[in-house]
PDB file of C-alpha atoms in Angstrom:
ATOM      1  CA  MET E   1      11.463 -46.992 -54.815  1.00  0.00           C
ATOM      2  CA  ARG E   2       8.249 -48.562 -53.674  1.00  0.00           C
ATOM      3  CA  GLU E   3       6.647 -45.151 -53.952  1.00  0.00           C
ATOM      4  CA  TRP E   4       7.984 -44.270 -57.368  1.00  0.00           C
ATOM      5  CA  LEU E   5       6.947 -47.774 -58.643  1.00  0.00           C
ATOM      6  CA  SER E   6       3.400 -46.930 -57.359  1.00  0.00           C
ATOM      7  CA  ILE E   7       3.238 -43.497 -58.920  1.00  0.00           C
ATOM      8  CA  TYR E   8       4.715 -44.935 -62.274  1.00  0.00           C
ATOM      9  CA  LEU E   9       1.893 -47.779 -62.265  1.00  0.00           C
ATOM     10  CA  LYS E  10      -0.815 -45.124 -61.538  1.00  0.00           C
ATOM     11  CA  GLY E  11       0.700 -43.107 -64.447  1.00  0.00           C
ATOM     12  CA  VAL E  12       0.297 -46.364 -66.464  1.00  0.00           C
ATOM     13  CA  CYS E  13      -3.344 -46.545 -65.599  1.00  0.00           C
ATOM     14  CA  MET E  14      -3.821 -42.672 -66.428  1.00  0.00           C
ATOM     15  CA  GLY E  15      -2.223 -43.108 -69.758  1.00  0.00           C
ATOM     16  CA  ALA E  16      -4.260 -46.339 -70.597  1.00  0.00           C
ATOM     17  CA  ALA E  17      -7.456 -44.418 -69.703  1.00  0.00           C
ATOM     18  CA  ASP E  18      -6.592 -41.265 -71.705  1.00  0.00           C
ATOM     19  CA  ILE E  19      -5.690 -43.138 -74.911  1.00  0.00           C
ATOM     20  CA  VAL E  20      -9.195 -44.455 -75.236  1.00  0.00           C
ATOM     21  CA  PRO E  21     -12.351 -42.037 -75.811  1.00  0.00           C
ATOM     22  CA  GLY E  22     -13.893 -42.821 -72.495  1.00  0.00           C
ATOM     23  CA  VAL E  23     -12.796 -42.543 -68.877  1.00  0.00           C
ATOM     24  CA  SER E  24     -10.331 -39.765 -68.124  1.00  0.00           C
ATOM     25  CA  GLY E  25      -6.854 -39.909 -66.996  1.00  0.00           C
ATOM     26  CA  GLY E  26      -7.977 -37.313 -64.313  1.00  0.00           C
ATOM     27  CA  THR E  27     -10.625 -39.692 -63.149  1.00  0.00           C
ATOM     28  CA  ILE E  28      -8.122 -42.402 -62.625  1.00  0.00           C
ATOM     29  CA  ALA E  29      -5.896 -39.919 -60.796  1.00  0.00           C
ATOM     30  CA  LEU E  30      -8.895 -38.964 -58.550  1.00  0.00           C
ATOM     31  CA  ILE E  31      -9.568 -42.507 -57.862  1.00  0.00           C
ATOM     32  CA  ALA E  32      -5.984 -43.314 -57.161  1.00  0.00           C
ATOM     33  CA  GLY E  33      -5.786 -40.462 -54.549  1.00  0.00           C
ATOM     34  CA  ILE E  34      -3.129 -38.464 -56.410  1.00  0.00           C
ATOM     35  CA  TYR E  35      -5.443 -35.945 -58.061  1.00  0.00           C
ATOM     36  CA  ASP E  36      -4.816 -33.127 -55.692  1.00  0.00           C
ATOM     37  CA  ARG E  37      -0.971 -33.590 -55.678  1.00  0.00           C
ATOM     38  CA  LEU E  38      -1.151 -33.622 -59.510  1.00  0.00           C
ATOM     39  CA  ILE E  39      -3.013 -30.228 -59.741  1.00  0.00           C
ATOM     40  CA  ALA E  40      -0.673 -28.680 -57.091  1.00  0.00           C
ATOM     41  CA  ALA E  41       2.427 -30.003 -58.696  1.00  0.00           C
ATOM     42  CA  ILE E  42       1.392 -28.707 -62.196  1.00  0.00           C
ATOM     43  CA  ALA E  43       0.038 -25.321 -60.819  1.00  0.00           C
ATOM     44  CA  GLY E  44       3.338 -25.105 -58.924  1.00  0.00           C
ATOM     45  CA  LEU E  45       5.605 -25.215 -61.995  1.00  0.00           C
ATOM     46  CA  ASP E  46       7.587 -22.047 -62.222  1.00  0.00           C
ATOM     47  CA  PRO E  47       9.324 -21.310 -65.670  1.00  0.00           C
ATOM     48  CA  ARG E  48      11.723 -18.866 -63.755  1.00  0.00           C
ATOM     49  CA  ILE E  49      13.567 -21.866 -62.755  1.00  0.00           C
ATOM     50  CA  LEU E  50      15.187 -21.816 -66.165  1.00  0.00           C
ATOM     51  CA  ALA E  51      17.032 -18.646 -65.081  1.00  0.00           C
ATOM     52  CA  THR E  52      19.005 -20.613 -62.405  1.00  0.00           C
ATOM     53  CA  VAL E  53      20.395 -23.082 -65.023  1.00  0.00           C
ATOM     54  CA  PRO E  54      23.696 -21.057 -65.564  1.00  0.00           C
ATOM     55  CA  ALA E  55      24.346 -21.391 -61.743  1.00  0.00           C
ATOM     56  CA  LEU E  56      24.561 -25.140 -62.188  1.00  0.00           C
ATOM     57  CA  ALA E  57      28.201 -24.908 -62.783  1.00  0.00           C
ATOM     58  CA  SER E  58      28.652 -24.360 -58.896  1.00  0.00           C
ATOM     59  CA  GLY E  59      27.723 -26.873 -56.227  1.00  0.00           C
ATOM     60  CA  GLU E  60      25.535 -24.443 -54.394  1.00  0.00           C
ATOM     61  CA  GLY E  61      23.732 -23.731 -57.668  1.00  0.00           C
ATOM     62  CA  ARG E  62      23.072 -27.284 -58.150  1.00  0.00           C
ATOM     63  CA  THR E  63      21.675 -27.745 -54.629  1.00  0.00           C
ATOM     64  CA  ARG E  64      19.518 -24.787 -54.995  1.00  0.00           C
ATOM     65  CA  PHE E  65      18.240 -26.173 -58.468  1.00  0.00           C
ATOM     66  CA  ARG E  66      17.606 -29.608 -56.970  1.00  0.00           C
ATOM     67  CA  ASP E  67      15.741 -28.087 -53.934  1.00  0.00           C
ATOM     68  CA  ASP E  68      13.559 -26.017 -56.307  1.00  0.00           C
ATOM     69  CA  LEU E  69      12.628 -29.097 -58.382  1.00  0.00           C
ATOM     70  CA  LEU E  70      11.882 -31.025 -55.271  1.00  0.00           C
ATOM     71  CA  GLU E  71       9.637 -28.127 -53.954  1.00  0.00           C
ATOM     72  CA  MET E  72       7.733 -28.135 -57.164  1.00  0.00           C
ATOM     73  CA  ASP E  73       7.353 -31.815 -57.229  1.00  0.00           C
ATOM     74  CA  VAL E  74       8.933 -32.424 -60.455  1.00  0.00           C
ATOM     75  CA  PRO E  75      10.170 -35.871 -59.760  1.00  0.00           C
ATOM     76  CA  PHE E  76       6.542 -36.827 -59.081  1.00  0.00           C
ATOM     77  CA  LEU E  77       5.570 -35.403 -62.511  1.00  0.00           C
ATOM     78  CA  LEU E  78       8.461 -37.079 -64.397  1.00  0.00           C
ATOM     79  CA  VAL E  79       7.629 -40.569 -63.068  1.00  0.00           C
ATOM     80  CA  LEU E  80       4.028 -40.063 -63.540  1.00  0.00           C
ATOM     81  CA  GLY E  81       4.596 -38.776 -67.002  1.00  0.00           C
ATOM     82  CA  LEU E  82       6.916 -41.721 -67.730  1.00  0.00           C
ATOM     83  CA  GLY E  83       4.214 -44.135 -66.888  1.00  0.00           C
ATOM     84  CA  ILE E  84       1.509 -42.214 -69.064  1.00  0.00           C
ATOM     85  CA  GLY E  85       3.926 -42.041 -71.972  1.00  0.00           C
ATOM     86  CA  THR E  86       4.556 -45.812 -71.698  1.00  0.00           C
ATOM     87  CA  ALA E  87       0.856 -46.683 -71.803  1.00  0.00           C
ATOM     88  CA  VAL E  88       0.220 -44.392 -74.664  1.00  0.00           C
ATOM     89  CA  LEU E  89       2.913 -45.877 -76.805  1.00  0.00           C
ATOM     90  CA  LEU E  90       2.148 -49.466 -75.990  1.00  0.00           C
ATOM     91  CA  MET E  91      -1.742 -49.067 -76.353  1.00  0.00           C
ATOM     92  CA  SER E  92      -2.130 -46.971 -79.313  1.00  0.00           C
ATOM     93  CA  ARG E  93      -1.542 -49.663 -81.671  1.00  0.00           C
ATOM     94  CA  LEU E  94      -3.860 -51.919 -79.653  1.00  0.00           C
ATOM     95  CA  ILE E  95      -6.701 -49.547 -79.717  1.00  0.00           C
ATOM     96  CA  THR E  96      -6.427 -48.927 -83.421  1.00  0.00           C
ATOM     97  CA  ALA E  97      -6.597 -52.643 -84.086  1.00  0.00           C
ATOM     98  CA  ALA E  98      -9.470 -53.207 -81.664  1.00  0.00           C
ATOM     99  CA  PHE E  99     -11.584 -50.333 -83.150  1.00  0.00           C
ATOM    100  CA  GLU E 100     -11.222 -51.986 -86.669  1.00  0.00           C
ATOM    101  CA  ALA E 101     -12.018 -55.369 -85.359  1.00  0.00           C
ATOM    102  CA  TYR E 102     -14.590 -55.115 -82.492  1.00  0.00           C
ATOM    103  CA  PRO E 103     -15.930 -51.281 -82.619  1.00  0.00           C
ATOM    104  CA  ALA E 104     -19.194 -51.986 -80.775  1.00  0.00           C
ATOM    105  CA  VAL E 105     -17.619 -54.349 -78.116  1.00  0.00           C
ATOM    106  CA  LEU E 106     -14.954 -51.782 -77.389  1.00  0.00           C
ATOM    107  CA  ASN E 107     -17.330 -48.945 -77.140  1.00  0.00           C
ATOM    108  CA  GLY E 108     -19.482 -51.005 -74.778  1.00  0.00           C
ATOM    109  CA  PHE E 109     -16.273 -51.374 -72.489  1.00  0.00           C
ATOM    110  CA  PHE E 110     -15.822 -47.541 -72.761  1.00  0.00           C
ATOM    111  CA  PHE E 111     -19.417 -47.136 -71.831  1.00  0.00           C
ATOM    112  CA  GLY E 112     -18.868 -48.978 -68.564  1.00  0.00           C
ATOM    113  CA  LEU E 113     -15.606 -47.191 -67.751  1.00  0.00           C
ATOM    114  CA  ILE E 114     -17.299 -43.836 -67.971  1.00  0.00           C
ATOM    115  CA  ALA E 115     -20.661 -44.704 -66.163  1.00  0.00           C
ATOM    116  CA  ALA E 116     -18.629 -46.432 -63.259  1.00  0.00           C
ATOM    117  CA  SER E 117     -16.332 -43.437 -62.996  1.00  0.00           C
ATOM    118  CA  ALA E 118     -19.491 -41.186 -62.704  1.00  0.00           C
ATOM    119  CA  VAL E 119     -20.762 -43.275 -59.965  1.00  0.00           C
ATOM    120  CA  VAL E 120     -17.559 -43.249 -58.066  1.00  0.00           C
ATOM    121  CA  ILE E 121     -17.170 -39.430 -58.233  1.00  0.00           C
ATOM    122  CA  TYR E 122     -20.797 -38.877 -57.389  1.00  0.00           C
ATOM    123  CA  ARG E 123     -20.555 -40.990 -54.334  1.00  0.00           C
ATOM    124  CA  VAL E 124     -18.179 -38.462 -52.726  1.00  0.00           C
ATOM    125  CA  THR E 125     -19.923 -35.427 -53.971  1.00  0.00           C
ATOM    126  CA  ASP E 126     -22.760 -33.699 -52.225  1.00  0.00           C
ATOM    127  CA  VAL E 127     -25.075 -32.286 -54.805  1.00  0.00           C
ATOM    128  CA  ASP E 128     -27.618 -30.802 -52.426  1.00  0.00           C
ATOM    129  CA  THR E 129     -27.990 -27.004 -53.415  1.00  0.00           C
ATOM    130  CA  PRO E 130     -29.416 -25.407 -56.467  1.00  0.00           C
ATOM    131  CA  GLY E 131     -25.955 -24.197 -57.773  1.00  0.00           C
ATOM    132  CA  ARG E 132     -24.562 -27.591 -57.679  1.00  0.00           C
ATOM    133  CA  ILE E 133     -27.378 -29.257 -59.320  1.00  0.00           C
ATOM    134  CA  GLY E 134     -27.057 -26.504 -61.925  1.00  0.00           C
ATOM    135  CA  ALA E 135     -23.540 -27.194 -62.317  1.00  0.00           C
ATOM    136  CA  LEU E 136     -23.995 -30.984 -62.693  1.00  0.00           C
ATOM    137  CA  LEU E 137     -26.866 -30.406 -65.296  1.00  0.00           C
ATOM    138  CA  PHE E 138     -24.658 -27.785 -67.137  1.00  0.00           C
ATOM    139  CA  GLY E 139     -21.930 -30.391 -67.505  1.00  0.00           C
ATOM    140  CA  ALA E 140     -24.127 -33.102 -68.584  1.00  0.00           C
ATOM    141  CA  VAL E 141     -25.782 -30.971 -71.267  1.00  0.00           C
ATOM    142  CA  LEU E 142     -22.468 -29.551 -72.578  1.00  0.00           C
ATOM    143  CA  ALA E 143     -20.850 -32.875 -72.806  1.00  0.00           C
ATOM    144  CA  PHE E 144     -23.926 -34.507 -74.492  1.00  0.00           C
ATOM    145  CA  PHE E 145     -24.081 -31.831 -77.253  1.00  0.00           C
ATOM    146  CA  VAL E 146     -20.224 -31.764 -77.831  1.00  0.00           C
ATOM    147  CA  SER E 147     -20.094 -35.506 -77.768  1.00  0.00           C
ATOM    148  CA  GLY E 148     -22.369 -35.548 -80.768  1.00  0.00           C
ATOM    149  CA  ALA E 149     -19.613 -34.171 -82.918  1.00  0.00           C
ATOM    150  CA  THR E 150     -18.297 -36.720 -85.706  1.00  0.00           C
ATOM    151  CA  GLU E 151     -15.017 -37.826 -86.189  1.00  0.00           C
ATOM    152  CA  SER E 152     -13.075 -37.141 -89.458  1.00  0.00           C
ATOM    153  CA  GLY E 153      -9.691 -38.819 -90.195  1.00  0.00           C
ATOM    154  CA  GLY E 154      -8.330 -36.319 -92.592  1.00  0.00           C
ATOM    155  CA  GLU E 155      -5.116 -34.247 -92.228  1.00  0.00           C
ATOM    156  CA  ALA E 156      -5.460 -31.300 -89.999  1.00  0.00           C
ATOM    157  CA  SER E 157      -3.769 -27.956 -90.111  1.00  0.00           C
ATOM    158  CA  LEU E 158      -0.917 -27.440 -87.497  1.00  0.00           C
ATOM    159  CA  LEU E 159      -2.917 -24.895 -85.779  1.00  0.00           C
ATOM    160  CA  LEU E 160      -5.823 -27.178 -85.267  1.00  0.00           C
ATOM    161  CA  VAL E 161      -3.365 -29.778 -84.026  1.00  0.00           C
ATOM    162  CA  PHE E 162      -2.040 -27.347 -81.477  1.00  0.00           C
ATOM    163  CA  LEU E 163      -5.546 -26.421 -80.337  1.00  0.00           C
ATOM    164  CA  ALA E 164      -6.435 -30.034 -80.138  1.00  0.00           C
ATOM    165  CA  GLY E 165      -3.356 -30.771 -77.814  1.00  0.00           C
ATOM    166  CA  ALA E 166      -4.264 -27.871 -75.704  1.00  0.00           C
ATOM    167  CA  ILE E 167      -7.834 -28.890 -75.205  1.00  0.00           C
ATOM    168  CA  ALA E 168      -7.261 -32.614 -74.957  1.00  0.00           C
ATOM    169  CA  ILE E 169      -4.548 -32.311 -72.212  1.00  0.00           C
ATOM    170  CA  SER E 170      -7.139 -30.706 -70.036  1.00  0.00           C
ATOM    171  CA  ALA E 171      -8.342 -34.372 -69.358  1.00  0.00           C
ATOM    172  CA  MET E 172      -5.186 -34.804 -67.304  1.00  0.00           C
ATOM    173  CA  VAL E 173      -6.335 -32.384 -64.859  1.00  0.00           C
ATOM    174  CA  LEU E 174     -10.049 -32.380 -65.417  1.00  0.00           C
ATOM    175  CA  PRO E 175     -11.777 -35.627 -64.474  1.00  0.00           C
ATOM    176  CA  GLY E 176     -14.655 -36.453 -66.798  1.00  0.00           C
ATOM    177  CA  ILE E 177     -14.077 -36.880 -70.439  1.00  0.00           C
ATOM    178  CA  SER E 178     -10.662 -38.178 -71.662  1.00  0.00           C
ATOM    179  CA  GLY E 179      -8.255 -36.612 -73.992  1.00  0.00           C
ATOM    180  CA  ALA E 180      -9.122 -39.147 -76.679  1.00  0.00           C
ATOM    181  CA  ALA E 181     -12.832 -38.101 -76.367  1.00  0.00           C
ATOM    182  CA  PHE E 182     -11.820 -34.519 -76.892  1.00  0.00           C
ATOM    183  CA  LEU E 183      -9.776 -35.589 -80.013  1.00  0.00           C
ATOM    184  CA  TYR E 184     -12.991 -37.452 -81.315  1.00  0.00           C
ATOM    185  CA  ILE E 185     -14.960 -34.427 -80.780  1.00  0.00           C
ATOM    186  CA  LEU E 186     -12.590 -32.449 -82.717  1.00  0.00           C
ATOM    187  CA  GLY E 187     -11.988 -35.116 -85.378  1.00  0.00           C
ATOM    188  CA  GLN E 188      -8.356 -35.520 -84.774  1.00  0.00           C
ATOM    189  CA  TYR E 189      -8.340 -38.842 -82.874  1.00  0.00           C
ATOM    190  CA  GLU E 190      -7.755 -41.259 -85.890  1.00  0.00           C
ATOM    191  CA  TYR E 191      -5.208 -38.694 -87.542  1.00  0.00           C
ATOM    192  CA  MET E 192      -3.071 -38.344 -84.309  1.00  0.00           C
ATOM    193  CA  LEU E 193      -3.034 -42.209 -83.467  1.00  0.00           C
ATOM    194  CA  GLY E 194      -1.726 -42.645 -87.035  1.00  0.00           C
ATOM    195  CA  ALA E 195       0.829 -39.939 -86.782  1.00  0.00           C
ATOM    196  CA  LEU E 196       1.953 -41.215 -83.449  1.00  0.00           C
ATOM    197  CA  THR E 197       2.297 -44.747 -84.723  1.00  0.00           C
ATOM    198  CA  GLU E 198       4.160 -43.591 -87.822  1.00  0.00           C
ATOM    199  CA  PHE E 199       6.464 -41.384 -85.855  1.00  0.00           C
ATOM    200  CA  THR E 200       7.451 -44.331 -83.450  1.00  0.00           C
ATOM    201  CA  ASP E 201       7.890 -46.678 -86.219  1.00  0.00           C
ATOM    202  CA  ALA E 202      10.151 -44.012 -88.039  1.00  0.00           C
ATOM    203  CA  LEU E 203      12.118 -43.523 -84.667  1.00  0.00           C
ATOM    204  CA  VAL E 204      12.690 -47.345 -84.418  1.00  0.00           C
ATOM    205  CA  GLY E 205      13.673 -47.597 -88.190  1.00  0.00           C
ATOM    206  CA  LEU E 206      16.506 -45.089 -87.464  1.00  0.00           C
ATOM    207  CA  PHE E 207      18.360 -47.992 -86.079  1.00  0.00           C
ATOM    208  CA  GLY E 208      18.013 -50.012 -89.375  1.00  0.00           C
ATOM    209  CA  ASP E 209      17.564 -48.485 -92.812  1.00  0.00           C
ATOM    210  CA  GLY E 210      15.119 -45.811 -91.974  1.00  0.00           C
ATOM    211  CA  SER E 211      15.722 -42.094 -92.950  1.00  0.00           C
ATOM    212  CA  LEU E 212      15.540 -38.861 -90.999  1.00  0.00           C
ATOM    213  CA  GLU E 213      13.032 -37.544 -93.313  1.00  0.00           C
ATOM    214  CA  ALA E 214      10.532 -40.327 -92.457  1.00  0.00           C
ATOM    215  CA  VAL E 215      10.757 -39.218 -88.812  1.00  0.00           C
ATOM    216  CA  VAL E 216      10.313 -35.533 -89.488  1.00  0.00           C
ATOM    217  CA  ASP E 217       7.073 -35.853 -91.656  1.00  0.00           C
ATOM    218  CA  PRO E 218       4.982 -37.487 -88.784  1.00  0.00           C
ATOM    219  CA  GLY E 219       6.984 -35.983 -86.051  1.00  0.00           C
ATOM    220  CA  VAL E 220       5.785 -32.470 -86.842  1.00  0.00           C
ATOM    221  CA  PRO E 221       2.153 -32.827 -85.949  1.00  0.00           C
ATOM    222  CA  VAL E 222       3.315 -34.868 -82.907  1.00  0.00           C
ATOM    223  CA  VAL E 223       5.556 -32.166 -81.526  1.00  0.00           C
ATOM    224  CA  VAL E 224       3.083 -29.436 -82.313  1.00  0.00           C
ATOM    225  CA  PHE E 225       0.514 -31.457 -80.326  1.00  0.00           C
ATOM    226  CA  MET E 226       2.851 -31.893 -77.426  1.00  0.00           C
ATOM    227  CA  VAL E 227       3.640 -28.176 -77.478  1.00  0.00           C
ATOM    228  CA  GLY E 228      -0.189 -27.263 -77.337  1.00  0.00           C
ATOM    229  CA  ALA E 229      -0.526 -30.069 -74.691  1.00  0.00           C
ATOM    230  CA  THR E 230       2.152 -28.322 -72.444  1.00  0.00           C
ATOM    231  CA  VAL E 231       0.288 -24.860 -72.820  1.00  0.00           C
ATOM    232  CA  GLY E 232      -3.072 -26.208 -72.071  1.00  0.00           C
ATOM    233  CA  LEU E 233      -1.753 -28.367 -69.153  1.00  0.00           C
ATOM    234  CA  LEU E 234      -0.254 -25.316 -67.559  1.00  0.00           C
ATOM    235  CA  THR E 235      -3.361 -23.164 -68.007  1.00  0.00           C
ATOM    236  CA  MET E 236      -6.083 -25.621 -67.230  1.00  0.00           C
ATOM    237  CA  ALA E 237      -4.284 -26.882 -64.111  1.00  0.00           C
ATOM    238  CA  ARG E 238      -4.532 -23.220 -62.514  1.00  0.00           C
ATOM    239  CA  LEU E 239      -8.188 -22.904 -63.573  1.00  0.00           C
ATOM    240  CA  VAL E 240      -9.113 -26.237 -62.154  1.00  0.00           C
ATOM    241  CA  ARG E 241      -7.228 -25.544 -58.910  1.00  0.00           C
ATOM    242  CA  ARG E 242      -9.045 -22.210 -58.481  1.00  0.00           C
ATOM    243  CA  ALA E 243     -12.354 -23.924 -59.140  1.00  0.00           C
ATOM    244  CA  LEU E 244     -11.655 -26.581 -56.567  1.00  0.00           C
ATOM    245  CA  GLU E 245     -10.415 -23.994 -54.055  1.00  0.00           C
ATOM    246  CA  ARG E 246     -13.656 -21.759 -54.580  1.00  0.00           C
ATOM    247  CA  ASN E 247     -16.240 -24.700 -54.473  1.00  0.00           C
ATOM    248  CA  ARG E 248     -15.060 -28.150 -54.547  1.00  0.00           C
ATOM    249  CA  MET E 249     -18.492 -29.952 -54.377  1.00  0.00           C
ATOM    250  CA  ALA E 250     -19.929 -27.869 -57.295  1.00  0.00           C
ATOM    251  CA  THR E 251     -16.758 -28.453 -59.362  1.00  0.00           C
ATOM    252  CA  LEU E 252     -17.057 -32.227 -58.743  1.00  0.00           C
ATOM    253  CA  GLY E 253     -20.761 -32.008 -59.593  1.00  0.00           C
ATOM    254  CA  PHE E 254     -19.952 -30.420 -62.951  1.00  0.00           C
ATOM    255  CA  LEU E 255     -17.327 -33.180 -63.802  1.00  0.00           C
ATOM    256  CA  VAL E 256     -19.924 -35.943 -63.023  1.00  0.00           C
ATOM    257  CA  GLY E 257     -22.173 -34.138 -65.311  1.00  0.00           C
ATOM    258  CA  LEU E 258     -19.557 -34.301 -67.975  1.00  0.00           C
ATOM    259  CA  MET E 259     -19.102 -37.988 -67.631  1.00  0.00           C
ATOM    260  CA  VAL E 260     -22.871 -38.497 -67.688  1.00  0.00           C
ATOM    261  CA  GLY E 261     -23.353 -36.387 -70.891  1.00  0.00           C
ATOM    262  CA  ALA E 262     -20.294 -37.976 -72.399  1.00  0.00           C
ATOM    263  CA  LEU E 263     -22.075 -41.388 -72.365  1.00  0.00           C
ATOM    264  CA  ARG E 264     -23.512 -40.418 -75.817  1.00  0.00           C
ATOM    265  CA  LEU E 265     -20.201 -40.956 -77.256  1.00  0.00           C
ATOM    266  CA  PRO E 266     -19.714 -44.555 -77.067  1.00  0.00           C
ATOM    267  CA  VAL E 267     -23.501 -45.135 -77.822  1.00  0.00           C
ATOM    268  CA  ASP E 268     -23.261 -43.253 -81.031  1.00  0.00           C
ATOM    269  CA  GLU E 269     -19.867 -44.893 -81.934  1.00  0.00           C
ATOM    270  CA  ALA E 270     -21.248 -48.443 -81.330  1.00  0.00           C
ATOM    271  CA  ALA E 271     -24.490 -47.688 -83.256  1.00  0.00           C
ATOM    272  CA  ALA E 272     -22.624 -46.105 -86.263  1.00  0.00           C
ATOM    273  CA  ALA E 273     -20.120 -49.129 -86.477  1.00  0.00           C
ATOM    274  CA  THR E 274     -22.890 -51.843 -86.387  1.00  0.00           C
ATOM    275  CA  GLU E 275     -25.243 -52.675 -89.241  1.00  0.00           C
ATOM    276  CA  VAL E 276     -27.026 -55.726 -87.704  1.00  0.00           C
ATOM    277  CA  TRP E 277     -27.364 -56.337 -83.986  1.00  0.00           C
ATOM    278  CA  THR E 278     -27.234 -60.082 -83.376  1.00  0.00           C
ATOM    279  CA  PRO E 279     -27.916 -61.736 -79.839  1.00  0.00           C
ATOM    280  CA  GLY E 280     -24.389 -62.688 -79.820  1.00  0.00           C
ATOM    281  CA  LEU E 281     -22.965 -59.321 -80.554  1.00  0.00           C
ATOM    282  CA  LEU E 282     -25.504 -57.749 -77.956  1.00  0.00           C
ATOM    283  CA  ALA E 283     -24.226 -60.111 -75.431  1.00  0.00           C
ATOM    284  CA  ALA E 284     -20.722 -59.261 -76.090  1.00  0.00           C
ATOM    285  CA  VAL E 285     -21.470 -55.587 -75.731  1.00  0.00           C
ATOM    286  CA  VAL E 286     -23.236 -56.056 -72.485  1.00  0.00           C
ATOM    287  CA  GLY E 287     -20.383 -58.157 -71.132  1.00  0.00           C
ATOM    288  CA  ALA E 288     -17.721 -55.603 -72.259  1.00  0.00           C
ATOM    289  CA  THR E 289     -19.747 -52.900 -70.538  1.00  0.00           C
ATOM    290  CA  LEU E 290     -19.863 -54.894 -67.242  1.00  0.00           C
ATOM    291  CA  VAL E 291     -16.188 -55.427 -67.451  1.00  0.00           C
ATOM    292  CA  GLY E 292     -15.417 -51.724 -67.951  1.00  0.00           C
ATOM    293  CA  ALA E 293     -17.669 -51.026 -65.010  1.00  0.00           C
ATOM    294  CA  ALA E 294     -15.881 -53.668 -62.970  1.00  0.00           C
ATOM    295  CA  VAL E 295     -12.485 -52.339 -63.662  1.00  0.00           C
ATOM    296  CA  VAL E 296     -13.329 -48.818 -62.412  1.00  0.00           C
ATOM    297  CA  LEU E 297     -15.219 -50.088 -59.247  1.00  0.00           C
ATOM    298  CA  GLY E 298     -12.736 -52.702 -58.389  1.00  0.00           C
ATOM    299  CA  PHE E 299      -9.897 -50.152 -58.619  1.00  0.00           C
ATOM    300  CA  ASP E 300     -11.957 -47.791 -56.302  1.00  0.00           C
ATOM    301  CA  HIS E 301     -12.440 -50.589 -53.918  1.00  0.00           C
ATOM    302  CA  TYR E 302      -8.919 -51.123 -53.370  1.00  0.00           C
ATOM    303  CA  THR E 303      -8.018 -47.413 -53.269  1.00  0.00           C
ATOM    304  CA  ASP E 304      -9.132 -46.136 -50.009  1.00  0.00           C
ATOM    305  CA  SER E 305      -7.552 -42.680 -50.316  1.00  0.00           C
ATOM    306  CA  LEU E 306     -10.477 -40.419 -51.452  1.00  0.00           C
ATOM    307  CA  ASP E 307     -10.998 -37.436 -49.134  1.00  0.00           C
ATOM    308  CA  TYR E 308     -13.045 -34.622 -50.827  1.00  0.00           C
ATOM    309  CA  THR E 309     -14.742 -32.508 -48.105  1.00  0.00           C
ATOM    310  CA  GLU E 310     -16.782 -29.502 -48.637  1.00  0.00           C
ATOM    311  CA  ASP E 311     -14.994 -26.328 -48.441  1.00  0.00           C
ATOM    312  CA  THR E 312     -17.482 -23.535 -49.582  1.00  0.00           C
ATOM    313  CA  ALA E 313     -21.010 -23.418 -50.941  1.00  0.00           C
ATOM    314  CA  ILE E 314     -22.853 -21.758 -53.785  1.00  0.00           C
TER     315      ILE E 314
END
């Protein structure tokens, strides 16, 4: 029970990270020491287990089904996913309100989160060959230019929502840029936050005078996004796992580069949201940046489970 509670709380931290356009939930998983387990569990998911469902009618079939679930580490994924979902639902409203009231201060907090995460991952990464340096620089340049995209809050096509889910979920297995940052880049962050809030409100309304139609309208993009996220999660997990197995240090260097390049995002957002920089506002932004950095560095200090050794070299 203690282990499951720990995994659930780590999921909450991952969800809280991924709901903001800054530090990645994958980064939190890396710092928390569950990254490799997460990658292995996702990559180990085998859809062929669904073929054994008819055999659940027998005791032997149920035992085999349970053993298969344990072998794929499905309980770990379910508990972790429950924690992630809890954080996303609780924080979506808070983030929306904070963006409207304190955009510069909040983006300063995001900057601190990203910068400190880059430091934490770089500390366990050996970037000492031309290939690894090139991977880091490529990640930084890629994230810098991608992070320059502007956000649009308009309604999107379901195809774009599907693609947004597939791309954004990669942050779950790719430490560096959060899923929310990908949504920002694709112009879907505000739209999906609004759809999620409206969907949850409509679900709660069913217990009162709400209608099913009110659930369906915002529920369609939410479901499409989740389907896209499922597809992206299964595919990205395998790609990241192969990259880590082939050259762990170069892959981590690329991820550090992504975080460094992504620092453009909170800077651009804070500048765009602020017309006049007063000394008080500047002090608040700097303070929020330091708090964000302290959160990640403090979490890393009390999590002594990172063990990333060199496997191969470029």
